[in-house]
Coordinates of C-alpha atoms and ligand atoms in Angstrom, one line a residue:
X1 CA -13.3 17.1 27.0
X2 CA -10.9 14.6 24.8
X3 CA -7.7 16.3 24.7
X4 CA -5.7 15.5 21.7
X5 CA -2.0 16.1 21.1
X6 CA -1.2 15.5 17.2
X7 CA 2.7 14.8 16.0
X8 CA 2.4 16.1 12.3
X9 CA 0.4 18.5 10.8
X10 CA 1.0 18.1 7.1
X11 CA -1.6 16.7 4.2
X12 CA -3.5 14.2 7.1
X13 CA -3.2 16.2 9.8
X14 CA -4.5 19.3 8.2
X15 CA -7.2 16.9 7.4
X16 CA -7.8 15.9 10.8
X17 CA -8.4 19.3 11.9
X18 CA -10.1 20.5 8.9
X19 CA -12.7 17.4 9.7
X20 CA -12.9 17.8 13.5
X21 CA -13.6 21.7 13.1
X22 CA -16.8 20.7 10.3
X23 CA -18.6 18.0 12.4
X24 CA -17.5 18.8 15.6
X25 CA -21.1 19.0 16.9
X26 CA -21.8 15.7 15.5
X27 CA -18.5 13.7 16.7
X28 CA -18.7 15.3 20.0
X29 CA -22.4 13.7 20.3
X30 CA -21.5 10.6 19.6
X31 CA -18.4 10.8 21.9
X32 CA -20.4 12.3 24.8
X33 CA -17.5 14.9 25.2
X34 CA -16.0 17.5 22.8
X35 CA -12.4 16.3 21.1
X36 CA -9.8 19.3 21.6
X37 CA -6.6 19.4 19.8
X38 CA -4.2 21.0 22.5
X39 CA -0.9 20.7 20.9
X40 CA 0.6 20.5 17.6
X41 CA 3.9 18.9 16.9
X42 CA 5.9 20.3 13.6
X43 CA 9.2 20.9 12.7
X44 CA 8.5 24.2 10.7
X45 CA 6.3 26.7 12.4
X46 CA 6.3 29.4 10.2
X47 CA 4.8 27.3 7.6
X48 CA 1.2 27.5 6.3
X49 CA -1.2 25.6 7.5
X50 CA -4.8 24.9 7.5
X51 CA -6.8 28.0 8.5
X52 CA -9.4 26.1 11.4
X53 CA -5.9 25.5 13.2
X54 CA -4.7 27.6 16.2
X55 CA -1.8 28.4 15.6
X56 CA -0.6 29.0 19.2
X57 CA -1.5 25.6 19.5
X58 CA 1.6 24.7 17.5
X59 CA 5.4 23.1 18.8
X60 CA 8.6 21.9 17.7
X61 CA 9.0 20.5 20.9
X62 CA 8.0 17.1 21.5
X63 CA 8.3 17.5 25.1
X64 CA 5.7 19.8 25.1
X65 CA 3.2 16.7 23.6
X66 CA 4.7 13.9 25.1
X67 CA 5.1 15.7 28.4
X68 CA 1.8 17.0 28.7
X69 CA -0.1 14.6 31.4
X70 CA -3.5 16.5 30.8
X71 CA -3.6 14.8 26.8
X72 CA -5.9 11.8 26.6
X73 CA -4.7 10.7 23.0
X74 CA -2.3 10.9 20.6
X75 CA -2.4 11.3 17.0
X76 CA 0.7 10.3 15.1
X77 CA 0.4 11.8 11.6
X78 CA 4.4 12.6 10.9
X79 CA 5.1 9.7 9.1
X80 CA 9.2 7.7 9.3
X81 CA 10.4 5.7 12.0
X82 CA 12.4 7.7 14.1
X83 CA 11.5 10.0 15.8
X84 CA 8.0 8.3 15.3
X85 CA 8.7 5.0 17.1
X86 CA 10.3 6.4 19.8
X87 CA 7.4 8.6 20.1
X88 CA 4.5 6.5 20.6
X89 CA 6.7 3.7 22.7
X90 CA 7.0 6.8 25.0
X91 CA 3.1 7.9 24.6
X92 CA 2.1 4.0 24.9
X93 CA 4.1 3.5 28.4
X94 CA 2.1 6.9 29.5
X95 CA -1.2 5.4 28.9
X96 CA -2.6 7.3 26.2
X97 CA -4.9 6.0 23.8
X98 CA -3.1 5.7 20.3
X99 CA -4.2 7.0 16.8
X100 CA -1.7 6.3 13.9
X101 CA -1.8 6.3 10.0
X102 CA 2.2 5.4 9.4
X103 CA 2.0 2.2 8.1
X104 CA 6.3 2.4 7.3
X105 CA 6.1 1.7 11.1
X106 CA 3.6 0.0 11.8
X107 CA 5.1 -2.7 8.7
X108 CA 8.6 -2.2 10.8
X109 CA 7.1 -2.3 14.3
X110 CA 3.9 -3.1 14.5
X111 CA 3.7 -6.1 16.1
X112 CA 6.0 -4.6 18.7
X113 CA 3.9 -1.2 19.3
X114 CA 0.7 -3.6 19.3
X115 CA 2.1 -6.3 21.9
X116 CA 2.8 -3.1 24.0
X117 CA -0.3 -1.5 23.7
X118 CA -2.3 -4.6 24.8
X119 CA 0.4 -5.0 27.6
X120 CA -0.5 -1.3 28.9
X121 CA -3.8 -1.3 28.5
X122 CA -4.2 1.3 25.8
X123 CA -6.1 0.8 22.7
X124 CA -3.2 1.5 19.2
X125 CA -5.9 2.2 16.3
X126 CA -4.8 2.6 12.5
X127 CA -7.2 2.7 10.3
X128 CA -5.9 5.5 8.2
X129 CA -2.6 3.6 7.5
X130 CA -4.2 1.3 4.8
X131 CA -7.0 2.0 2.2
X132 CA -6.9 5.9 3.0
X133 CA -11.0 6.3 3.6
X134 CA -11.8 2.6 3.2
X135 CA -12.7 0.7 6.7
X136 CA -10.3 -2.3 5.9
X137 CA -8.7 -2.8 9.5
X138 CA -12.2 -2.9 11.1
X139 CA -13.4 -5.5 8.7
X140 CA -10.8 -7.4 9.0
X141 CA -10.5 -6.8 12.6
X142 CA -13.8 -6.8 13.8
X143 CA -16.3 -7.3 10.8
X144 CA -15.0 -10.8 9.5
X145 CA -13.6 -11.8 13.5
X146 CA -15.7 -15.6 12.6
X147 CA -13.8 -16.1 9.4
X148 CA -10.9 -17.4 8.4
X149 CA -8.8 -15.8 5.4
X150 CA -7.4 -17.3 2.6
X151 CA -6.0 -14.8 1.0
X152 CA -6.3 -10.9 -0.3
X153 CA -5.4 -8.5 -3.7
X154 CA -5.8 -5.5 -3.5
X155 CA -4.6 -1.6 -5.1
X156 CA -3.4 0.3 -2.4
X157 CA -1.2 2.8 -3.2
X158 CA -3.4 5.9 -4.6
X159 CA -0.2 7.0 -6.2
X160 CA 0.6 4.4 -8.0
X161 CA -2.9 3.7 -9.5
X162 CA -3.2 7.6 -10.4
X163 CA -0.2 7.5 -12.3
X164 CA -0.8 4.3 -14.3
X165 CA -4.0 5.6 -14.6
X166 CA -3.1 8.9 -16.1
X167 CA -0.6 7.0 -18.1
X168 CA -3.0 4.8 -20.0
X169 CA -6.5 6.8 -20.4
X170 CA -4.7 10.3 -21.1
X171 CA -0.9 9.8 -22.4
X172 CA 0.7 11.8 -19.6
X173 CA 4.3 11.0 -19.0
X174 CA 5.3 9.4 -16.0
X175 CA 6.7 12.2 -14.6
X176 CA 4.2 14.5 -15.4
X177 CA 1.6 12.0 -13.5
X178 CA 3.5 11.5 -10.5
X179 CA 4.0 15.3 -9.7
X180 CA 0.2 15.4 -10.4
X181 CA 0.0 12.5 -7.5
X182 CA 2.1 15.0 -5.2
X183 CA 0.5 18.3 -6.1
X184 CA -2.9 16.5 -4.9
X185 CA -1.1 15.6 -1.6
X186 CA -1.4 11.4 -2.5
X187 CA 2.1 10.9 -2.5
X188 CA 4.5 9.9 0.8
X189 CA 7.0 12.6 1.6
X190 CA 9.5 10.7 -0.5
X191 CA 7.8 9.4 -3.6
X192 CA 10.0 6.4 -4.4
X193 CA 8.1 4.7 -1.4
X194 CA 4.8 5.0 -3.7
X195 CA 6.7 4.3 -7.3
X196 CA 8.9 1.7 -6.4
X197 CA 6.1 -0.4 -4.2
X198 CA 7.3 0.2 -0.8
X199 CA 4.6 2.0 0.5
X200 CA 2.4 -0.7 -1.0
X201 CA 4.4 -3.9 0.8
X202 CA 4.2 -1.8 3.8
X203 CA 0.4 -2.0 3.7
X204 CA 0.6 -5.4 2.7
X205 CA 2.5 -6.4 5.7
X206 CA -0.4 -4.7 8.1
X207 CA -3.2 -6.2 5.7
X208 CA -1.6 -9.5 6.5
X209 CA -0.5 -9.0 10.3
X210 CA -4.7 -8.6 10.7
X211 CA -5.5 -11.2 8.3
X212 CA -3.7 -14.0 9.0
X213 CA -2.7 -12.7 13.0
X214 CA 1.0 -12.7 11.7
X215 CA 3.8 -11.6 13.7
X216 CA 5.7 -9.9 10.5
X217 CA 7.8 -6.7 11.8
X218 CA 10.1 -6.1 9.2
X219 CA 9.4 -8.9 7.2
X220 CA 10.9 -8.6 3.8
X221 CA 7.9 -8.4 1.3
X222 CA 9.0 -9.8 -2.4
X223 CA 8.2 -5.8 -3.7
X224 CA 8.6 -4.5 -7.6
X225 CA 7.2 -0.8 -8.3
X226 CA 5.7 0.7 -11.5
X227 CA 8.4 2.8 -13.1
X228 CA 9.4 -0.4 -15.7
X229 CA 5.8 -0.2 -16.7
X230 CA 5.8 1.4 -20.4
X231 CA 3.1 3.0 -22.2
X232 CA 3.7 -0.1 -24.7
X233 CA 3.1 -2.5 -22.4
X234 CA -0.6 -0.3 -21.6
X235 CA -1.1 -1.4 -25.0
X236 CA 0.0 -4.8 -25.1
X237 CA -2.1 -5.4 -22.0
X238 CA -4.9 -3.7 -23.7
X239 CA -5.3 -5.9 -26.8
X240 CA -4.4 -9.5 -24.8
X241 CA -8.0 -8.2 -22.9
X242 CA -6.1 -7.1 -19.6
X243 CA -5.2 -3.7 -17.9
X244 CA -1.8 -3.2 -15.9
X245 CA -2.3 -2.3 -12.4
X246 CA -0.1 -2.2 -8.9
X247 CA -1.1 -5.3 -7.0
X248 CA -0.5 -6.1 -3.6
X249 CA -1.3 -10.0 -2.9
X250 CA -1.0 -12.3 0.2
X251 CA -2.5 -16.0 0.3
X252 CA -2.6 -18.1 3.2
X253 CA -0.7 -21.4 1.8
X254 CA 0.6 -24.7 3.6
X255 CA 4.1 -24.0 2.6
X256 CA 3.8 -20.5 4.7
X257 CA 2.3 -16.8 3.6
X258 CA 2.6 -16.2 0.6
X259 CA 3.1 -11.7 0.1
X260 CA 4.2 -10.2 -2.9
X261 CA 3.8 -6.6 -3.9
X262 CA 4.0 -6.1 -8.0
X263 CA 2.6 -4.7 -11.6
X264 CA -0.1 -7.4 -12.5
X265 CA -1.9 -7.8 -15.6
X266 CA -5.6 -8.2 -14.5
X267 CA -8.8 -8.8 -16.7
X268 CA -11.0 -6.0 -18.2
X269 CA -13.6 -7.3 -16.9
X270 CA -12.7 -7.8 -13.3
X271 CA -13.5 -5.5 -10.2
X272 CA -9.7 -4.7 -9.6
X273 CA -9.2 -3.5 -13.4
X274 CA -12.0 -0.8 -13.1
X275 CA -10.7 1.0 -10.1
X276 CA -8.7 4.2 -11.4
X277 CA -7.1 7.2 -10.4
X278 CA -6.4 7.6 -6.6
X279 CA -9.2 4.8 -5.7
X280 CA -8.0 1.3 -3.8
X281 CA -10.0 -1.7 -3.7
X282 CA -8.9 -4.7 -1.7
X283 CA -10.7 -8.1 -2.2
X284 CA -10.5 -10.0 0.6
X285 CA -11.5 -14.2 0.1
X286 CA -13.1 -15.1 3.6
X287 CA -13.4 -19.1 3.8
X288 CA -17.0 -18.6 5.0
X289 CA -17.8 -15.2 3.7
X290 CA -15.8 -15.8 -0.2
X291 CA -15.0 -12.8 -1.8
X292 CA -15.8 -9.6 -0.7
X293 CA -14.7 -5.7 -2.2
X294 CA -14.3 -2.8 -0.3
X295 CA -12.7 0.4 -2.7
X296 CA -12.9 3.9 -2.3
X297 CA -10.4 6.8 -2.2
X298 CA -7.5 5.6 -0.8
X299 CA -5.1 9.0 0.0
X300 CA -5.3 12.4 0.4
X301 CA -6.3 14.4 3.1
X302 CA -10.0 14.5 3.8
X303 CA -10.6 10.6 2.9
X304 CA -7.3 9.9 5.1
X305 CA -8.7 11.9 7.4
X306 CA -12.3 10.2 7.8
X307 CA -10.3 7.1 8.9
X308 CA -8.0 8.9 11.0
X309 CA -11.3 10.9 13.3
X310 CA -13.4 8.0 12.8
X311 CA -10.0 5.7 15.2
X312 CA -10.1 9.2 17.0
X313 CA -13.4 9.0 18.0
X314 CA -13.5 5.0 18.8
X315 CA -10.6 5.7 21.2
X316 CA -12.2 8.3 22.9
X317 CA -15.4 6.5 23.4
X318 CA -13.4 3.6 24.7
X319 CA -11.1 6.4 27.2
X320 CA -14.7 7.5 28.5
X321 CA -16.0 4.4 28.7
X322 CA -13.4 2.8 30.6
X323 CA -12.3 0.0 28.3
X324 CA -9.5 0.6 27.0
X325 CA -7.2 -1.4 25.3
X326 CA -10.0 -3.7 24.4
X327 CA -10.3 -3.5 21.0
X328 CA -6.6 -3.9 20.7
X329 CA -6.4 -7.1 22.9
X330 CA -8.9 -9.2 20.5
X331 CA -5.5 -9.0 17.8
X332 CA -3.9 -12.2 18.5
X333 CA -0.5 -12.6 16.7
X334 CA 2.0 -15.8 16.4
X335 CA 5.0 -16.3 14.4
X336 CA 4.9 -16.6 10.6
X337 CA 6.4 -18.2 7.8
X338 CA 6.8 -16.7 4.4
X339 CA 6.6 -19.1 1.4
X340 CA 9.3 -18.8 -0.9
X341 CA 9.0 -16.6 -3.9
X342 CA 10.5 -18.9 -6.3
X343 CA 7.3 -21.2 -5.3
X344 CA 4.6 -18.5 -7.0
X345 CA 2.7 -20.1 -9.9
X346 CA 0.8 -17.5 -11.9
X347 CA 0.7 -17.0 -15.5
X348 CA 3.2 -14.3 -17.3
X349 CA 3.2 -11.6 -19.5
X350 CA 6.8 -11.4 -21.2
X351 CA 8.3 -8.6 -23.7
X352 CA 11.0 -9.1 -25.6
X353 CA 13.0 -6.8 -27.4
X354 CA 14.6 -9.3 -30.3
X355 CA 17.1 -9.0 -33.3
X356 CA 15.0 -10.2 -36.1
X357 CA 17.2 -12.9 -37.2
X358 CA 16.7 -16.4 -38.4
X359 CA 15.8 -18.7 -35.3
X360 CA 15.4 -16.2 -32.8
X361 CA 12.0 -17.2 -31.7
X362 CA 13.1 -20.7 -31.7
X363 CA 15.7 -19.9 -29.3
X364 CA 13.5 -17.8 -26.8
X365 CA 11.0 -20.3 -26.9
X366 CA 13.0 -23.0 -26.4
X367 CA 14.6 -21.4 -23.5
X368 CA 11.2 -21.3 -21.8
X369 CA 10.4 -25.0 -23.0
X370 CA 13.0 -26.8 -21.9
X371 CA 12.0 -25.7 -17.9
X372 CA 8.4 -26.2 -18.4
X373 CA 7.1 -22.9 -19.2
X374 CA 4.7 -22.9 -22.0
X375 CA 3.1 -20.2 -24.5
X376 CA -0.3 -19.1 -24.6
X377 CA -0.1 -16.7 -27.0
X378 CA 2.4 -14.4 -28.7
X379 CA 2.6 -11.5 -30.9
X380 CA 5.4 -10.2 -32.9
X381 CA 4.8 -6.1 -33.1
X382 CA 5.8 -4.8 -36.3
X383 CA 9.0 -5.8 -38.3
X384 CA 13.0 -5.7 -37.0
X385 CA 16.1 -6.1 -38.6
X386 CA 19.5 -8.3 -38.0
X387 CA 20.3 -4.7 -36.0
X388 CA 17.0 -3.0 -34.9
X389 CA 15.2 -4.6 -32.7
X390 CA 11.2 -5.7 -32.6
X391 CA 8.9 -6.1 -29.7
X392 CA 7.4 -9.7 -29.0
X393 CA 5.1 -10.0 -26.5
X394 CA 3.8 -13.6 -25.1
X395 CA 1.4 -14.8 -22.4
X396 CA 2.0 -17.7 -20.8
X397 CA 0.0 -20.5 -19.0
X398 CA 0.5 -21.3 -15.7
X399 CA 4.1 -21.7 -14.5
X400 CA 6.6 -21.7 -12.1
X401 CA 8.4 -18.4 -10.8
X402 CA 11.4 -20.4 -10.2
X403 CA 11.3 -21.3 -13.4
X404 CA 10.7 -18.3 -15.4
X405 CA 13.3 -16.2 -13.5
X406 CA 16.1 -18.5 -15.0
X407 CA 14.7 -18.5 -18.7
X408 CA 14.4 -15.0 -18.4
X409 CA 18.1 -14.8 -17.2
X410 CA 19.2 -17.0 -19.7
X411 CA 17.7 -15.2 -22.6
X412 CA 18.4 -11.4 -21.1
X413 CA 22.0 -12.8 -21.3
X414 CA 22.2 -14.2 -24.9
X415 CA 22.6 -11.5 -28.0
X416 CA 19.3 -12.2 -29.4
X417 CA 17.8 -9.2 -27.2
X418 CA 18.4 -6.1 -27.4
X419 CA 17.9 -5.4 -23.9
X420 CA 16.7 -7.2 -20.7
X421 CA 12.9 -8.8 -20.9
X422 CA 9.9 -7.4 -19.5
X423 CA 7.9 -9.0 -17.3
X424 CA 4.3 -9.1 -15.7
X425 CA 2.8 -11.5 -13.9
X426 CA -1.1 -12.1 -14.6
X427 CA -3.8 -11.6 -11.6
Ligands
NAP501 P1 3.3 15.3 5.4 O1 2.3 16.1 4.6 O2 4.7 15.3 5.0 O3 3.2 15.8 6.9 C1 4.0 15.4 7.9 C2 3.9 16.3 9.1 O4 4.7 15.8 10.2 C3 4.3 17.7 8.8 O5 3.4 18.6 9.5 C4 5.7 17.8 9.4 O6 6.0 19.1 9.9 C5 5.6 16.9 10.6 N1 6.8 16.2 10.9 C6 7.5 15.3 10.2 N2 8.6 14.9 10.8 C7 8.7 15.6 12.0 C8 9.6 15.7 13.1 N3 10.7 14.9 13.1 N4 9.3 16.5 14.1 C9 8.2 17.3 14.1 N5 7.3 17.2 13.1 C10 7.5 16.4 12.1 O7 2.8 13.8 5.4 P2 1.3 13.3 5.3 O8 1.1 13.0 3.8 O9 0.4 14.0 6.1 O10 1.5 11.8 5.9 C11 1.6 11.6 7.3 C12 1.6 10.1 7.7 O11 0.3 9.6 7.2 C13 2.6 9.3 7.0 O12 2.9 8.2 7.8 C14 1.9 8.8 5.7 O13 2.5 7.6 5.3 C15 0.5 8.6 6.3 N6 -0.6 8.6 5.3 C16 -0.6 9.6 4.3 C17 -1.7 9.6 3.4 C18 -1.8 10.7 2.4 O14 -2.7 10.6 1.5 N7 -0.9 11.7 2.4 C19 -2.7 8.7 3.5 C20 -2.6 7.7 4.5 C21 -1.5 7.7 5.4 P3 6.1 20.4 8.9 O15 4.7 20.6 8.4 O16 6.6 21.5 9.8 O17 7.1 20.0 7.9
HSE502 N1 1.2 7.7 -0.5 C1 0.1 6.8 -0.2 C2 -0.6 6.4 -1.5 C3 -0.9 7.6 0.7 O1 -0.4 7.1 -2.5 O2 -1.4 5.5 -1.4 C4 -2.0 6.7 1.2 O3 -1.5 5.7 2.1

């Protein structure tokens, strides 16, 4: 018998056990010992929950988990920092094998709770804290182990993709998307982490820490979020051949790592700009391998879930087999530099709410001119007056970040606009 204590038994735990109860034959097979959840951490016990769980099973004492010599593994599902952290240090030092989707720690402390692990002897496995169902860690852990990286882009916040994707295909408000997002259990327990593209530079940062074998706890990811993103600029997007989706990116450069977390413009006819709804694709450019996709769903429950077992049942095996700790020790991390954002060169997507008045245009794209930033193409939307304004939308060639981010000051701060520009980077 595997005897599991979980922390959390929310939208992934109840997964957990919903999945553990269906194939439990089957996963105790391949363990070569059945998996037995002895103890329940929550902070509300009166709560409903999942109807496979025993509900005598359940705690709001962490003593009564942590304490508990007889448990093999633990399973940290609670999400946060503290008491989270504190938690699995404690777990860790006890020699327990380690199961954990909270990638807000792992982003903070990772490298920490890793270097720990590996010091203990104890495997820490998270493969449910990036991608939801999607085996990233293990291919970039174990699968791609000959290869070097170059760099990675990927959608991986289900949240964010479902609401830009609900935005654009069916007109539903922001709002009305995002409680959507949270009804269906894809969003964190505080939604700005999704919206505003935390969540996302979290994943980024453990992405990276595997990719690269980066040293990055509580590195401070360059990180914009979706709510600036307008059903106008959908359309925009649309007719320059491009859809707008939630981008995380990291490349391997010689000037340092390169991680930004943003809305991207990205062609039609590219893998990224057909993956909708709650699905997350991340393309990883191997210098041996070259590209390579892996997408499916990438929150909620059951597809959390499969990731979450599948670490369950790897640590297990490696508990009964008497090495563990050894997939954990074969993740080598050094210190890191990050490049400077100002450095990025990408081409731009710019909207600009302007006065119509005589030499306005001259003005705007002189302002981009005169530090190297040149148009592409541009469109003027419609027909504005000296006092209401019109929408001009331009795409740029390739320029510098440092660069556009003082034209763009310059002409959000002059009275030819009505308000400040928009912005989008292209993919
Ligand atoms: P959730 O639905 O809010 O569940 C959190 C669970 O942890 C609840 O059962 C809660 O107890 C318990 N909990 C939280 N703080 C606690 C504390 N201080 N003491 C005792 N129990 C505590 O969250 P979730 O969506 O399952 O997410 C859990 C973790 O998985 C997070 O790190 C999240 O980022 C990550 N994750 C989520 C998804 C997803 O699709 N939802 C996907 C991948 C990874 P009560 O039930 O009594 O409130
Ligand atoms: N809130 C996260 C998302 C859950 O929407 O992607 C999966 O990590």
């Amino acid at each position: 018998m595997i005897k599991v204590g979980l922390l959390g038994c929310g939208t992934v735990g109840g997964g957990v056990i919903q999945l553990l109860r269906a194939n439990a034959a089957y996963i105790a097979a391949r363990v070569g010992a059945p998996i037995d959840v002895a103890r329940v951490l929550v902070r509300d016990p009166a709560k409903e929950r999942v109807a496979e769980l025993d509900r005598a099973r359940l705690t709001t004492d962490p003593e009564a988990v942590l304490g508990d010599a007889s448990l093999d593994v633990i399973v940290e599902v609670m999400g946060g920092v503290d008491p989270a952290r504190a938690h699995l240090t404690r777990a860790i030092e006890a020699g327990k094998q380690i199961v954990t989707a909270n990638k807000m720690l792992l982003a903070l402390h990772g490298s920490e709770l890793l270097e720990r692990s590996q010091k203990r002897g104890v495997d820490l496995a998270f493969e449910g804290a990036v991608g939801g169902g999607i085996p990233v860690i293990r291919v970039l852990r174990d699968a791609l182990a000959s290869d070097t990286i170059a760099g990675l882009a990927g959608i991986v916040n289900g949240t964010s993709n479902y609401i830009l994707t609900r935005m654009r295909q069916d007109g539903l408000s922001f709002e009305a998307a995002l409680a959507e997002a949270q009804q269906k259990g894809y969003a964190e327990a505080d939604p700005s982490l999704d919206v505003d593209g935390g969540d996302a530079a979290h994943k980024l940062v453990v992405l990276a820490m595997l990719a690269f074998g980066a040293r990055l706890d509580g590195v401070s990811v360059a990180t914009e979020g979706i709510r600036g993103v307008s059903p106008i600029d959908h359309a925009f997007a649309e007719r320059f051949g491009y859809l707008v989706k939630h981008l995380a990116i990291a490349k391997h450069r010689a000037a340092g790592l390169e991680l930004r977390v943003h809305p991207a413009l990205v062609a039609k006819d590219s893998p990224l700009a057909n993956i909708n709804g709650v699905l997350n694709a991340i393309s990883i450019e191997g210098r041996a391998l070259g590209p390579c996709l892996l997408s499916g769903r990438g929150a909620g429950d059951l597809p959390t879930a499969v990731s979450v077992v599948a670490d369950l049942v790897d640590v297990a095996i490696a508990k009964k087999g008497g090495v563990a700790g050894l997939a954990t020790r074969a993740i080598r991390l050094a210190p890191a530099i990050l490049a400077p954002m100002g450095d990025v060169e990408a081409r731009y997507y710019f909207r600009f709410s302007v006065y119509d008045r005589p030499g306005v245009l001259a003005r705007i794209t002189g302002a981009l001119g005169e530090r190297g930033v040149s148009i592409e193409q541009l469109v003027q939307q419609g027909r504005g007056t000296t006092d209401v304004p019109v929408d001009v939308v331009m795409l740029t060639h390739e320029a510098k970040e440092s660069a556009v981010q003082a034209a763009l000051t310059a002409i959000g701060a002059s009275d030819d606009v009505a308000k400040p520009p928009r912005m989008i980077r292209v993919h």
